[in-house]
Amino acid sequence: MSATELPASHSELMDGVYRWQRHIYDLTRKYYLLGRDRLIAGLDVPQGGTVLELGCGTGRNIVLAARRYPNARFFGLDISAEMLETANAAMAREGLAARVTLARGDAIDFDAKELFGTARFDRVFVSYSLSMIPGWEKTVSAALAALAPGGSLHVVDFGQQEGLPRWFRALLRGWLRKFHVEPRASLRDVLESESERTGATFHFRTLYRGYAWLAVIRSPSNPIF
């Protein structure tokens, strides 16, 4: 799906949500988007590898990952033109424009070859985006389809706060709904099912008493897509 074919309702919604928020997004989200740095540390990108982030937002994660893996090439996809404006400015400011390519697209249906000139990636990661994407299950399938043989998909997102007090869960859910965010109760089941479907290995852990869930799916050398 090209940028001109993006579903207007969702892309316009995200542009509206982040038109002003993007300017303070990273400052505020660091307090409750927990586990992102652990995901980046676990990417273990090979020398000269390629990394794609789906729902790259302001580019914060790509900047940190590019610093950590200086020999890798990075690609970012987001549905919001407003967020991509901020992300492109961040790449220029950090001197990363030569190693990072950003594109506007829908994470549930995108043509990586058309957008980035490459169809498969050594690493794909999704950080706190599945909880915002309608039809997010399709994003999981699309991410796995974009993996190179032997590559891995890394996901961090809100868990079900299963080890936290009920009042905290209620407050958090109410706050998140203001930003069209909904923790996905079936996230683990979907990731595990997709792992089985593709013959991949699945690793899952809860963080901070279930506040966040972190998963890694490792594609086989000969994937069965």
PDB file of C-alpha atoms in Angstrom:
ATOM      1  CA  MET A   1       0.000   0.000   0.000  1.00  0.00           C
ATOM      2  CA  SER A   2       1.443   3.343  -1.032  1.00  0.00           C
ATOM      3  CA  ALA A   3       1.268   6.568   0.943  1.00  0.00           C
ATOM      4  CA  THR A   4      -1.471   7.855  -1.343  1.00  0.00           C
ATOM      5  CA  GLU A   5      -3.582   4.766  -0.556  1.00  0.00           C
ATOM      6  CA  LEU A   6      -3.399   5.040   3.227  1.00  0.00           C
ATOM      7  CA  PRO A   7      -6.748   4.640   5.015  1.00  0.00           C
ATOM      8  CA  ALA A   8      -7.715   8.270   5.504  1.00  0.00           C
ATOM      9  CA  SER A   9      -9.589   7.817   8.767  1.00  0.00           C
ATOM     10  CA  HIS A  10      -6.699   6.311  10.727  1.00  0.00           C
ATOM     11  CA  SER A  11      -3.910   8.379   9.204  1.00  0.00           C
ATOM     12  CA  GLU A  12      -5.889  11.584   9.799  1.00  0.00           C
ATOM     13  CA  LEU A  13      -6.684  10.462  13.344  1.00  0.00           C
ATOM     14  CA  MET A  14      -3.007   9.902  14.113  1.00  0.00           C
ATOM     15  CA  ASP A  15      -2.013  13.211  12.544  1.00  0.00           C
ATOM     16  CA  GLY A  16      -4.619  14.928  14.678  1.00  0.00           C
ATOM     17  CA  VAL A  17      -3.484  13.215  17.871  1.00  0.00           C
ATOM     18  CA  TYR A  18       0.188  13.967  17.305  1.00  0.00           C
ATOM     19  CA  ARG A  19       0.143  17.307  15.473  1.00  0.00           C
ATOM     20  CA  TRP A  20       1.088  19.060  18.714  1.00  0.00           C
ATOM     21  CA  GLN A  21       1.974  16.131  20.958  1.00  0.00           C
ATOM     22  CA  ARG A  22       4.933  15.149  18.804  1.00  0.00           C
ATOM     23  CA  HIS A  23       6.827  18.137  20.171  1.00  0.00           C
ATOM     24  CA  ILE A  24       6.703  16.773  23.734  1.00  0.00           C
ATOM     25  CA  TYR A  25       6.144  13.087  22.973  1.00  0.00           C
ATOM     26  CA  ASP A  26       9.574  11.749  23.926  1.00  0.00           C
ATOM     27  CA  LEU A  27       9.777  13.873  27.055  1.00  0.00           C
ATOM     28  CA  THR A  28       6.484  12.551  28.421  1.00  0.00           C
ATOM     29  CA  ARG A  29       6.432   8.953  27.160  1.00  0.00           C
ATOM     30  CA  LYS A  30       9.743   7.968  28.760  1.00  0.00           C
ATOM     31  CA  TYR A  31       7.883   7.710  32.065  1.00  0.00           C
ATOM     32  CA  TYR A  32       5.431   5.043  30.978  1.00  0.00           C
ATOM     33  CA  LEU A  33       6.587   3.380  27.743  1.00  0.00           C
ATOM     34  CA  LEU A  34       8.716   0.973  29.728  1.00  0.00           C
ATOM     35  CA  GLY A  35      10.907  -1.732  28.217  1.00  0.00           C
ATOM     36  CA  ARG A  36      11.834   0.057  24.993  1.00  0.00           C
ATOM     37  CA  ASP A  37      15.535   0.271  25.823  1.00  0.00           C
ATOM     38  CA  ARG A  38      15.576  -3.398  26.817  1.00  0.00           C
ATOM     39  CA  LEU A  39      14.137  -4.250  23.413  1.00  0.00           C
ATOM     40  CA  ILE A  40      16.833  -2.211  21.653  1.00  0.00           C
ATOM     41  CA  ALA A  41      19.596  -3.837  23.691  1.00  0.00           C
ATOM     42  CA  GLY A  42      18.276  -7.251  22.709  1.00  0.00           C
ATOM     43  CA  LEU A  43      18.200  -6.636  18.961  1.00  0.00           C
ATOM     44  CA  ASP A  44      21.756  -7.944  18.593  1.00  0.00           C
ATOM     45  CA  VAL A  45      21.951  -6.671  15.021  1.00  0.00           C
ATOM     46  CA  PRO A  46      24.562  -8.451  12.861  1.00  0.00           C
ATOM     47  CA  GLN A  47      27.380  -6.501  11.213  1.00  0.00           C
ATOM     48  CA  GLY A  48      25.973  -4.620   8.242  1.00  0.00           C
ATOM     49  CA  GLY A  49      22.465  -5.759   9.147  1.00  0.00           C
ATOM     50  CA  THR A  50      19.142  -4.140   8.289  1.00  0.00           C
ATOM     51  CA  VAL A  51      16.555  -3.099  10.865  1.00  0.00           C
ATOM     52  CA  LEU A  52      12.947  -2.013  10.307  1.00  0.00           C
ATOM     53  CA  GLU A  53      10.750  -0.337  12.923  1.00  0.00           C
ATOM     54  CA  LEU A  54       7.010  -0.420  12.328  1.00  0.00           C
ATOM     55  CA  GLY A  55       5.316   2.588  13.896  1.00  0.00           C
ATOM     56  CA  CYS A  56       8.563   4.523  14.276  1.00  0.00           C
ATOM     57  CA  GLY A  57       6.870   7.704  15.545  1.00  0.00           C
ATOM     58  CA  THR A  58       9.349  10.448  16.414  1.00  0.00           C
ATOM     59  CA  GLY A  59      12.316   8.234  15.552  1.00  0.00           C
ATOM     60  CA  ARG A  60      13.460   8.027  19.176  1.00  0.00           C
ATOM     61  CA  ASN A  61      14.019   4.270  19.076  1.00  0.00           C
ATOM     62  CA  ILE A  62      15.819   4.344  15.741  1.00  0.00           C
ATOM     63  CA  VAL A  63      18.205   7.036  16.984  1.00  0.00           C
ATOM     64  CA  LEU A  64      19.131   4.974  20.043  1.00  0.00           C
ATOM     65  CA  ALA A  65      19.425   1.749  18.061  1.00  0.00           C
ATOM     66  CA  ALA A  66      21.554   3.415  15.378  1.00  0.00           C
ATOM     67  CA  ARG A  67      23.963   4.627  18.046  1.00  0.00           C
ATOM     68  CA  ARG A  68      24.167   1.158  19.558  1.00  0.00           C
ATOM     69  CA  TYR A  69      24.620  -0.615  16.198  1.00  0.00           C
ATOM     70  CA  PRO A  70      26.738   1.803  14.123  1.00  0.00           C
ATOM     71  CA  ASN A  71      27.287  -0.620  11.232  1.00  0.00           C
ATOM     72  CA  ALA A  72      23.613  -1.325  10.599  1.00  0.00           C
ATOM     73  CA  ARG A  73      21.126   0.348   8.275  1.00  0.00           C
ATOM     74  CA  PHE A  74      17.760   1.422   9.639  1.00  0.00           C
ATOM     75  CA  PHE A  75      14.306   1.864   8.165  1.00  0.00           C
ATOM     76  CA  GLY A  76      11.195   3.313   9.761  1.00  0.00           C
ATOM     77  CA  LEU A  77       7.523   3.193   8.804  1.00  0.00           C
ATOM     78  CA  ASP A  78       4.732   5.313  10.266  1.00  0.00           C
ATOM     79  CA  ILE A  79       1.220   6.251   9.223  1.00  0.00           C
ATOM     80  CA  SER A  80       1.450   9.789  10.608  1.00  0.00           C
ATOM     81  CA  ALA A  81       3.006  12.469   8.421  1.00  0.00           C
ATOM     82  CA  GLU A  82       3.275  14.680  11.513  1.00  0.00           C
ATOM     83  CA  MET A  83       5.369  12.115  13.383  1.00  0.00           C
ATOM     84  CA  LEU A  84       7.566  11.513  10.346  1.00  0.00           C
ATOM     85  CA  GLU A  85       8.304  15.222  10.108  1.00  0.00           C
ATOM     86  CA  THR A  86       9.677  15.078  13.650  1.00  0.00           C
ATOM     87  CA  ALA A  87      11.519  11.830  12.939  1.00  0.00           C
ATOM     88  CA  ASN A  88      13.228  13.169   9.818  1.00  0.00           C
ATOM     89  CA  ALA A  89      14.339  16.248  11.743  1.00  0.00           C
ATOM     90  CA  ALA A  90      15.779  13.976  14.450  1.00  0.00           C
ATOM     91  CA  MET A  91      17.769  11.956  11.912  1.00  0.00           C
ATOM     92  CA  ALA A  92      19.220  15.110  10.379  1.00  0.00           C
ATOM     93  CA  ARG A  93      20.061  16.532  13.798  1.00  0.00           C
ATOM     94  CA  GLU A  94      21.804  13.303  14.861  1.00  0.00           C
ATOM     95  CA  GLY A  95      23.714  12.966  11.576  1.00  0.00           C
ATOM     96  CA  LEU A  96      21.941   9.695  10.748  1.00  0.00           C
ATOM     97  CA  ALA A  97      20.234  10.614   7.484  1.00  0.00           C
ATOM     98  CA  ALA A  98      22.706   8.528   5.454  1.00  0.00           C
ATOM     99  CA  ARG A  99      21.920   5.377   7.439  1.00  0.00           C
ATOM    100  CA  VAL A 100      18.191   5.823   8.040  1.00  0.00           C
ATOM    101  CA  THR A 101      15.320   5.747   5.562  1.00  0.00           C
ATOM    102  CA  LEU A 102      11.833   6.708   6.699  1.00  0.00           C
ATOM    103  CA  ALA A 103       8.572   6.247   4.823  1.00  0.00           C
ATOM    104  CA  ARG A 104       4.877   6.808   5.347  1.00  0.00           C
ATOM    105  CA  GLY A 105       2.787   3.679   5.244  1.00  0.00           C
ATOM    106  CA  ASP A 106       0.286   1.468   7.020  1.00  0.00           C
ATOM    107  CA  ALA A 107       1.888  -1.196   9.203  1.00  0.00           C
ATOM    108  CA  ILE A 108      -0.868  -3.705   8.444  1.00  0.00           C
ATOM    109  CA  ASP A 109      -0.242  -3.628   4.683  1.00  0.00           C
ATOM    110  CA  PHE A 110       2.944  -2.249   3.166  1.00  0.00           C
ATOM    111  CA  ASP A 111       5.317  -2.987   0.309  1.00  0.00           C
ATOM    112  CA  ALA A 112       8.802  -2.786   1.815  1.00  0.00           C
ATOM    113  CA  LYS A 113      10.480  -3.217  -1.559  1.00  0.00           C
ATOM    114  CA  GLU A 114       8.592  -0.248  -2.990  1.00  0.00           C
ATOM    115  CA  LEU A 115       9.083   1.936   0.071  1.00  0.00           C
ATOM    116  CA  PHE A 116      12.660   1.097   1.023  1.00  0.00           C
ATOM    117  CA  GLY A 117      14.217  -0.745  -1.903  1.00  0.00           C
ATOM    118  CA  THR A 118      14.586  -3.908   0.168  1.00  0.00           C
ATOM    119  CA  ALA A 119      11.977  -6.541   0.946  1.00  0.00           C
ATOM    120  CA  ARG A 120      13.534  -8.387   3.904  1.00  0.00           C
ATOM    121  CA  PHE A 121      15.224  -7.275   7.100  1.00  0.00           C
ATOM    122  CA  ASP A 122      17.460  -8.945   9.671  1.00  0.00           C
ATOM    123  CA  ARG A 123      15.489  -7.372  12.491  1.00  0.00           C
ATOM    124  CA  VAL A 124      11.978  -5.946  12.681  1.00  0.00           C
ATOM    125  CA  PHE A 125      10.665  -4.343  15.840  1.00  0.00           C
ATOM    126  CA  VAL A 126       7.400  -2.851  17.043  1.00  0.00           C
ATOM    127  CA  SER A 127       7.440  -0.709  20.169  1.00  0.00           C
ATOM    128  CA  TYR A 128       4.138   0.327  21.755  1.00  0.00           C
ATOM    129  CA  SER A 129       2.420   0.508  18.384  1.00  0.00           C
ATOM    130  CA  LEU A 130       0.300  -2.652  18.237  1.00  0.00           C
ATOM    131  CA  SER A 131      -1.881  -1.190  20.974  1.00  0.00           C
ATOM    132  CA  MET A 132      -2.714   1.704  18.622  1.00  0.00           C
ATOM    133  CA  ILE A 133      -3.162  -0.088  15.299  1.00  0.00           C
ATOM    134  CA  PRO A 134      -6.628  -1.226  14.165  1.00  0.00           C
ATOM    135  CA  GLY A 135      -6.249  -4.728  12.797  1.00  0.00           C
ATOM    136  CA  TRP A 136      -2.931  -5.084  14.648  1.00  0.00           C
ATOM    137  CA  GLU A 137      -2.861  -8.831  14.092  1.00  0.00           C
ATOM    138  CA  LYS A 138      -2.146  -8.127  10.415  1.00  0.00           C
ATOM    139  CA  THR A 139       0.883  -6.084  11.480  1.00  0.00           C
ATOM    140  CA  VAL A 140       2.323  -9.152  13.195  1.00  0.00           C
ATOM    141  CA  SER A 141       1.879 -11.201  10.017  1.00  0.00           C
ATOM    142  CA  ALA A 142       3.338  -8.423   7.847  1.00  0.00           C
ATOM    143  CA  ALA A 143       6.325  -8.039  10.170  1.00  0.00           C
ATOM    144  CA  LEU A 144       7.115 -11.756  10.033  1.00  0.00           C
ATOM    145  CA  ALA A 145       6.773 -11.749   6.249  1.00  0.00           C
ATOM    146  CA  ALA A 146       9.366  -8.942   6.122  1.00  0.00           C
ATOM    147  CA  LEU A 147      11.986 -10.944   8.026  1.00  0.00           C
ATOM    148  CA  ALA A 148      15.054 -12.292   6.278  1.00  0.00           C
ATOM    149  CA  PRO A 149      15.758 -15.996   6.908  1.00  0.00           C
ATOM    150  CA  GLY A 150      17.152 -16.320  10.414  1.00  0.00           C
ATOM    151  CA  GLY A 151      15.933 -12.845  11.353  1.00  0.00           C
ATOM    152  CA  SER A 152      13.886 -11.874  14.383  1.00  0.00           C
ATOM    153  CA  LEU A 153      10.827  -9.841  15.296  1.00  0.00           C
ATOM    154  CA  HIS A 154      10.927  -7.942  18.605  1.00  0.00           C
ATOM    155  CA  VAL A 155       7.767  -6.590  20.245  1.00  0.00           C
ATOM    156  CA  VAL A 156       7.236  -4.539  23.393  1.00  0.00           C
ATOM    157  CA  ASP A 157       3.850  -3.189  24.391  1.00  0.00           C
ATOM    158  CA  PHE A 158       1.463  -2.771  27.266  1.00  0.00           C
ATOM    159  CA  GLY A 159       0.652  -5.986  29.082  1.00  0.00           C
ATOM    160  CA  GLN A 160      -2.469  -6.610  31.120  1.00  0.00           C
ATOM    161  CA  GLN A 161      -0.931  -5.258  34.360  1.00  0.00           C
ATOM    162  CA  GLU A 162      -1.809  -8.618  35.868  1.00  0.00           C
ATOM    163  CA  GLY A 163       0.454  -8.176  38.885  1.00  0.00           C
ATOM    164  CA  LEU A 164      -0.610  -4.603  39.648  1.00  0.00           C
ATOM    165  CA  PRO A 165      -3.517  -3.264  41.741  1.00  0.00           C
ATOM    166  CA  ARG A 166      -6.913  -3.041  40.078  1.00  0.00           C
ATOM    167  CA  TRP A 167      -7.148   0.701  40.717  1.00  0.00           C
ATOM    168  CA  PHE A 168      -3.858   1.214  38.857  1.00  0.00           C
ATOM    169  CA  ARG A 169      -5.101  -0.768  35.873  1.00  0.00           C
ATOM    170  CA  ALA A 170      -8.272   1.308  35.744  1.00  0.00           C
ATOM    171  CA  LEU A 171      -6.392   4.612  35.878  1.00  0.00           C
ATOM    172  CA  LEU A 172      -3.905   3.494  33.232  1.00  0.00           C
ATOM    173  CA  ARG A 173      -6.605   2.248  30.854  1.00  0.00           C
ATOM    174  CA  GLY A 174      -8.541   5.496  31.227  1.00  0.00           C
ATOM    175  CA  TRP A 175      -5.434   7.546  30.462  1.00  0.00           C
ATOM    176  CA  LEU A 176      -4.491   5.429  27.458  1.00  0.00           C
ATOM    177  CA  ARG A 177      -7.952   5.683  25.928  1.00  0.00           C
ATOM    178  CA  LYS A 178      -7.434   9.435  25.614  1.00  0.00           C
ATOM    179  CA  PHE A 179      -4.742   8.610  23.036  1.00  0.00           C
ATOM    180  CA  HIS A 180      -6.650   5.788  21.292  1.00  0.00           C
ATOM    181  CA  VAL A 181      -4.446   3.161  22.928  1.00  0.00           C
ATOM    182  CA  GLU A 182      -5.817  -0.232  23.962  1.00  0.00           C
ATOM    183  CA  PRO A 183      -3.573  -2.917  25.531  1.00  0.00           C
ATOM    184  CA  ARG A 184      -4.073  -6.126  23.558  1.00  0.00           C
ATOM    185  CA  ALA A 185      -5.200  -8.948  25.835  1.00  0.00           C
ATOM    186  CA  SER A 186      -4.605 -11.530  23.100  1.00  0.00           C
ATOM    187  CA  LEU A 187      -1.126 -10.259  22.157  1.00  0.00           C
ATOM    188  CA  ARG A 188       0.743 -13.233  23.558  1.00  0.00           C
ATOM    189  CA  ASP A 189      -1.649 -15.742  21.970  1.00  0.00           C
ATOM    190  CA  VAL A 190      -1.412 -14.094  18.546  1.00  0.00           C
ATOM    191  CA  LEU A 191       2.388 -13.915  18.640  1.00  0.00           C
ATOM    192  CA  GLU A 192       2.638 -17.531  19.729  1.00  0.00           C
ATOM    193  CA  SER A 193       0.186 -18.667  17.064  1.00  0.00           C
ATOM    194  CA  GLU A 194       2.065 -16.794  14.345  1.00  0.00           C
ATOM    195  CA  SER A 195       5.324 -18.321  15.565  1.00  0.00           C
ATOM    196  CA  GLU A 196       3.868 -21.801  15.199  1.00  0.00           C
ATOM    197  CA  ARG A 197       2.443 -20.983  11.768  1.00  0.00           C
ATOM    198  CA  THR A 198       5.813 -19.855  10.435  1.00  0.00           C
ATOM    199  CA  GLY A 199       7.954 -22.446  12.212  1.00  0.00           C
ATOM    200  CA  ALA A 200       9.649 -19.755  14.300  1.00  0.00           C
ATOM    201  CA  THR A 201      10.762 -19.883  17.924  1.00  0.00           C
ATOM    202  CA  PHE A 202       8.925 -17.775  20.466  1.00  0.00           C
ATOM    203  CA  HIS A 203      10.257 -16.132  23.627  1.00  0.00           C
ATOM    204  CA  PHE A 204       8.018 -14.113  25.923  1.00  0.00           C
ATOM    205  CA  ARG A 205       8.458 -12.349  29.226  1.00  0.00           C
ATOM    206  CA  THR A 206       6.469 -10.006  31.419  1.00  0.00           C
ATOM    207  CA  LEU A 207       8.056  -6.820  32.741  1.00  0.00           C
ATOM    208  CA  TYR A 208       7.240  -4.791  35.834  1.00  0.00           C
ATOM    209  CA  ARG A 209       4.516  -7.109  37.168  1.00  0.00           C
ATOM    210  CA  GLY A 210       2.803  -7.295  33.811  1.00  0.00           C
ATOM    211  CA  TYR A 211       2.892  -3.583  33.055  1.00  0.00           C
ATOM    212  CA  ALA A 212       4.639  -4.426  29.787  1.00  0.00           C
ATOM    213  CA  TRP A 213       5.111  -7.549  27.682  1.00  0.00           C
ATOM    214  CA  LEU A 214       8.270  -8.247  25.696  1.00  0.00           C
ATOM    215  CA  ALA A 215       8.437 -10.899  22.986  1.00  0.00           C
ATOM    216  CA  VAL A 216      10.959 -12.140  20.438  1.00  0.00           C
ATOM    217  CA  ILE A 217      10.115 -14.339  17.466  1.00  0.00           C
ATOM    218  CA  ARG A 218      13.096 -15.851  15.679  1.00  0.00           C
ATOM    219  CA  SER A 219      12.525 -16.886  12.093  1.00  0.00           C
ATOM    220  CA  PRO A 220      13.967 -20.201  10.893  1.00  0.00           C
ATOM    221  CA  SER A 221      16.702 -20.182   8.273  1.00  0.00           C
ATOM    222  CA  ASN A 222      14.148 -21.586   5.808  1.00  0.00           C
ATOM    223  CA  PRO A 223      10.867 -19.843   6.708  1.00  0.00           C
ATOM    224  CA  ILE A 224       7.582 -21.377   5.616  1.00  0.00           C
ATOM    225  CA  PHE A 225       5.635 -18.325   4.491  1.00  0.00           C
TER     226      PHE A 225
END
